[in-house]
JSON list of C-alpha atoms in Angstrom, two decimals:
[
{"chain": "A", "resi": 30, "resn": "UNK", "atom": "CA", "xyz": [248.59, 98.13, -7.23]},
{"chain": "A", "resi": 31, "resn": "UNK", "atom": "CA", "xyz": [248.72, 101.20, -4.98]},
{"chain": "A", "resi": 32, "resn": "UNK", "atom": "CA", "xyz": [245.87, 102.84, -6.90]},
{"chain": "A", "resi": 33, "resn": "UNK", "atom": "CA", "xyz": [243.72, 99.75, -6.45]},
{"chain": "A", "resi": 34, "resn": "UNK", "atom": "CA", "xyz": [244.39, 99.75, -2.70]},
{"chain": "A", "resi": 35, "resn": "UNK", "atom": "CA", "xyz": [243.51, 103.44, -2.47]},
{"chain": "A", "resi": 36, "resn": "UNK", "atom": "CA", "xyz": [240.28, 102.86, -4.40]},
{"chain": "A", "resi": 37, "resn": "UNK", "atom": "CA", "xyz": [239.35, 99.98, -2.11]},
{"chain": "A", "resi": 38, "resn": "UNK", "atom": "CA", "xyz": [239.84, 102.30, 0.88]},
{"chain": "A", "resi": 39, "resn": "UNK", "atom": "CA", "xyz": [237.31, 104.69, -0.63]},
{"chain": "A", "resi": 40, "resn": "UNK", "atom": "CA", "xyz": [239.77, 107.45, -1.47]},
{"chain": "A", "resi": 41, "resn": "UNK", "atom": "CA", "xyz": [239.23, 109.82, -4.34]},
{"chain": "A", "resi": 42, "resn": "UNK", "atom": "CA", "xyz": [241.77, 108.80, -6.97]},
{"chain": "A", "resi": 43, "resn": "UNK", "atom": "CA", "xyz": [241.70, 112.20, -8.67]},
{"chain": "A", "resi": 44, "resn": "UNK", "atom": "CA", "xyz": [243.77, 113.48, -5.75]},
{"chain": "A", "resi": 45, "resn": "UNK", "atom": "CA", "xyz": [246.21, 110.59, -5.60]},
{"chain": "A", "resi": 46, "resn": "UNK", "atom": "CA", "xyz": [249.53, 111.64, -4.11]},
{"chain": "A", "resi": 47, "resn": "UNK", "atom": "CA", "xyz": [248.18, 114.67, -2.26]},
{"chain": "A", "resi": 48, "resn": "UNK", "atom": "CA", "xyz": [245.72, 115.24, 0.56]},
{"chain": "A", "resi": 49, "resn": "UNK", "atom": "CA", "xyz": [242.24, 115.26, -0.84]},
{"chain": "A", "resi": 50, "resn": "UNK", "atom": "CA", "xyz": [238.87, 115.99, 0.65]},
{"chain": "A", "resi": 51, "resn": "UNK", "atom": "CA", "xyz": [235.73, 114.37, -0.58]},
{"chain": "A", "resi": 52, "resn": "UNK", "atom": "CA", "xyz": [233.40, 116.61, -2.55]},
{"chain": "A", "resi": 53, "resn": "UNK", "atom": "CA", "xyz": [230.72, 118.37, -0.53]},
{"chain": "A", "resi": 54, "resn": "UNK", "atom": "CA", "xyz": [227.99, 116.07, -1.81]},
{"chain": "A", "resi": 55, "resn": "UNK", "atom": "CA", "xyz": [229.77, 113.08, -0.32]},
{"chain": "A", "resi": 56, "resn": "UNK", "atom": "CA", "xyz": [230.18, 114.56, 3.15]},
{"chain": "A", "resi": 57, "resn": "UNK", "atom": "CA", "xyz": [227.71, 113.43, 5.74]},
{"chain": "A", "resi": 58, "resn": "UNK", "atom": "CA", "xyz": [225.80, 116.38, 7.20]},
{"chain": "A", "resi": 59, "resn": "UNK", "atom": "CA", "xyz": [226.36, 117.17, 10.84]},
{"chain": "A", "resi": 60, "resn": "UNK", "atom": "CA", "xyz": [223.22, 116.22, 12.66]},
{"chain": "A", "resi": 61, "resn": "UNK", "atom": "CA", "xyz": [223.60, 118.58, 15.54]},
{"chain": "A", "resi": 62, "resn": "UNK", "atom": "CA", "xyz": [226.75, 120.59, 14.80]},
{"chain": "A", "resi": 63, "resn": "UNK", "atom": "CA", "xyz": [226.81, 123.25, 17.49]},
{"chain": "A", "resi": 64, "resn": "UNK", "atom": "CA", "xyz": [224.60, 121.86, 20.27]},
{"chain": "A", "resi": 65, "resn": "UNK", "atom": "CA", "xyz": [223.83, 125.35, 21.54]},
{"chain": "A", "resi": 66, "resn": "UNK", "atom": "CA", "xyz": [221.57, 125.86, 18.53]},
{"chain": "A", "resi": 67, "resn": "UNK", "atom": "CA", "xyz": [220.49, 122.30, 17.77]},
{"chain": "A", "resi": 68, "resn": "UNK", "atom": "CA", "xyz": [216.96, 121.27, 16.85]},
{"chain": "A", "resi": 69, "resn": "UNK", "atom": "CA", "xyz": [216.57, 119.18, 20.04]},
{"chain": "A", "resi": 70, "resn": "UNK", "atom": "CA", "xyz": [217.66, 122.20, 22.13]},
{"chain": "A", "resi": 71, "resn": "UNK", "atom": "CA", "xyz": [215.11, 124.46, 20.39]},
{"chain": "A", "resi": 72, "resn": "UNK", "atom": "CA", "xyz": [212.36, 121.89, 20.88]},
{"chain": "A", "resi": 73, "resn": "UNK", "atom": "CA", "xyz": [213.27, 121.55, 24.54]},
{"chain": "A", "resi": 74, "resn": "UNK", "atom": "CA", "xyz": [213.01, 125.32, 25.06]},
{"chain": "A", "resi": 75, "resn": "UNK", "atom": "CA", "xyz": [209.84, 125.59, 22.97]},
{"chain": "A", "resi": 76, "resn": "UNK", "atom": "CA", "xyz": [208.17, 122.72, 24.84]},
{"chain": "A", "resi": 77, "resn": "UNK", "atom": "CA", "xyz": [208.60, 124.58, 28.11]},
{"chain": "A", "resi": 78, "resn": "UNK", "atom": "CA", "xyz": [206.80, 127.65, 26.77]},
{"chain": "A", "resi": 79, "resn": "UNK", "atom": "CA", "xyz": [203.40, 127.69, 28.47]},
{"chain": "A", "resi": 80, "resn": "UNK", "atom": "CA", "xyz": [202.25, 130.48, 26.14]},
{"chain": "A", "resi": 81, "resn": "UNK", "atom": "CA", "xyz": [202.07, 128.12, 23.16]},
{"chain": "A", "resi": 82, "resn": "UNK", "atom": "CA", "xyz": [199.16, 125.82, 22.41]},
{"chain": "A", "resi": 83, "resn": "UNK", "atom": "CA", "xyz": [199.68, 122.15, 21.53]},
{"chain": "A", "resi": 84, "resn": "UNK", "atom": "CA", "xyz": [198.89, 122.98, 17.89]},
{"chain": "A", "resi": 85, "resn": "UNK", "atom": "CA", "xyz": [201.53, 125.72, 17.86]},
{"chain": "A", "resi": 86, "resn": "UNK", "atom": "CA", "xyz": [204.01, 123.35, 19.47]},
{"chain": "A", "resi": 87, "resn": "UNK", "atom": "CA", "xyz": [203.34, 120.84, 16.70]},
{"chain": "A", "resi": 88, "resn": "UNK", "atom": "CA", "xyz": [204.07, 123.44, 13.99]},
{"chain": "A", "resi": 89, "resn": "UNK", "atom": "CA", "xyz": [207.07, 125.15, 15.58]},
{"chain": "A", "resi": 90, "resn": "UNK", "atom": "CA", "xyz": [209.68, 122.47, 14.75]},
{"chain": "A", "resi": 91, "resn": "UNK", "atom": "CA", "xyz": [209.29, 123.33, 11.05]},
{"chain": "A", "resi": 92, "resn": "UNK", "atom": "CA", "xyz": [210.71, 126.78, 11.86]},
{"chain": "A", "resi": 93, "resn": "UNK", "atom": "CA", "xyz": [213.76, 125.14, 13.44]},
{"chain": "A", "resi": 94, "resn": "UNK", "atom": "CA", "xyz": [214.77, 123.37, 10.22]},
{"chain": "A", "resi": 95, "resn": "UNK", "atom": "CA", "xyz": [216.62, 126.57, 9.29]},
{"chain": "A", "resi": 96, "resn": "UNK", "atom": "CA", "xyz": [219.87, 127.03, 11.27]},
{"chain": "A", "resi": 97, "resn": "UNK", "atom": "CA", "xyz": [219.56, 130.82, 11.40]},
{"chain": "A", "resi": 98, "resn": "UNK", "atom": "CA", "xyz": [216.04, 130.52, 12.85]},
{"chain": "A", "resi": 99, "resn": "UNK", "atom": "CA", "xyz": [217.37, 128.24, 15.60]},
{"chain": "A", "resi": 100, "resn": "UNK", "atom": "CA", "xyz": [220.10, 130.71, 16.49]},
{"chain": "A", "resi": 101, "resn": "UNK", "atom": "CA", "xyz": [217.72, 133.66, 16.52]},
{"chain": "A", "resi": 102, "resn": "UNK", "atom": "CA", "xyz": [215.12, 131.79, 18.58]},
{"chain": "A", "resi": 103, "resn": "UNK", "atom": "CA", "xyz": [217.57, 130.79, 21.30]},
{"chain": "A", "resi": 104, "resn": "UNK", "atom": "CA", "xyz": [219.21, 134.22, 21.33]},
{"chain": "A", "resi": 105, "resn": "UNK", "atom": "CA", "xyz": [215.97, 136.12, 21.89]},
{"chain": "A", "resi": 106, "resn": "UNK", "atom": "CA", "xyz": [214.80, 137.06, 25.35]},
{"chain": "A", "resi": 107, "resn": "UNK", "atom": "CA", "xyz": [212.22, 134.78, 26.93]},
{"chain": "A", "resi": 108, "resn": "UNK", "atom": "CA", "xyz": [209.39, 137.31, 26.57]},
{"chain": "A", "resi": 109, "resn": "UNK", "atom": "CA", "xyz": [210.03, 137.85, 22.83]},
{"chain": "A", "resi": 110, "resn": "UNK", "atom": "CA", "xyz": [210.38, 134.20, 21.79]},
{"chain": "A", "resi": 111, "resn": "UNK", "atom": "CA", "xyz": [206.64, 133.38, 21.62]},
{"chain": "A", "resi": 112, "resn": "UNK", "atom": "CA", "xyz": [205.86, 136.44, 19.47]},
{"chain": "A", "resi": 113, "resn": "UNK", "atom": "CA", "xyz": [208.76, 135.76, 17.11]},
{"chain": "A", "resi": 114, "resn": "UNK", "atom": "CA", "xyz": [207.90, 132.07, 16.83]},
{"chain": "A", "resi": 115, "resn": "UNK", "atom": "CA", "xyz": [204.24, 132.77, 16.08]},
{"chain": "A", "resi": 116, "resn": "UNK", "atom": "CA", "xyz": [205.25, 135.24, 13.37]},
{"chain": "A", "resi": 117, "resn": "UNK", "atom": "CA", "xyz": [207.59, 132.67, 11.81]},
{"chain": "A", "resi": 118, "resn": "UNK", "atom": "CA", "xyz": [204.91, 129.96, 11.94]},
{"chain": "A", "resi": 119, "resn": "UNK", "atom": "CA", "xyz": [202.45, 132.25, 10.10]},
{"chain": "A", "resi": 120, "resn": "UNK", "atom": "CA", "xyz": [204.95, 132.66, 7.28]},
{"chain": "A", "resi": 121, "resn": "UNK", "atom": "CA", "xyz": [205.09, 128.86, 6.87]},
{"chain": "A", "resi": 122, "resn": "UNK", "atom": "CA", "xyz": [201.38, 128.53, 6.16]}
]
């Protein structure tokens, strides 16, 4: 009976009797995780960059799909960001 109740609660029965974490594939991904380096934060900063054309601004979010790119982008100085972003966008094409 206890096993049935555990199964109905969505628990992994392979770990019955001990704390168990769901396998990685069952975990929901964090949408924003650390907000300092989130996609919306990168887009907000990028949108304020007058140096970029509308076409560049439409391509740039693809660069931000990678978490390390987001962290690098937001860590760079303001004068380096446009050059770095343009270089990354060229590698996408």
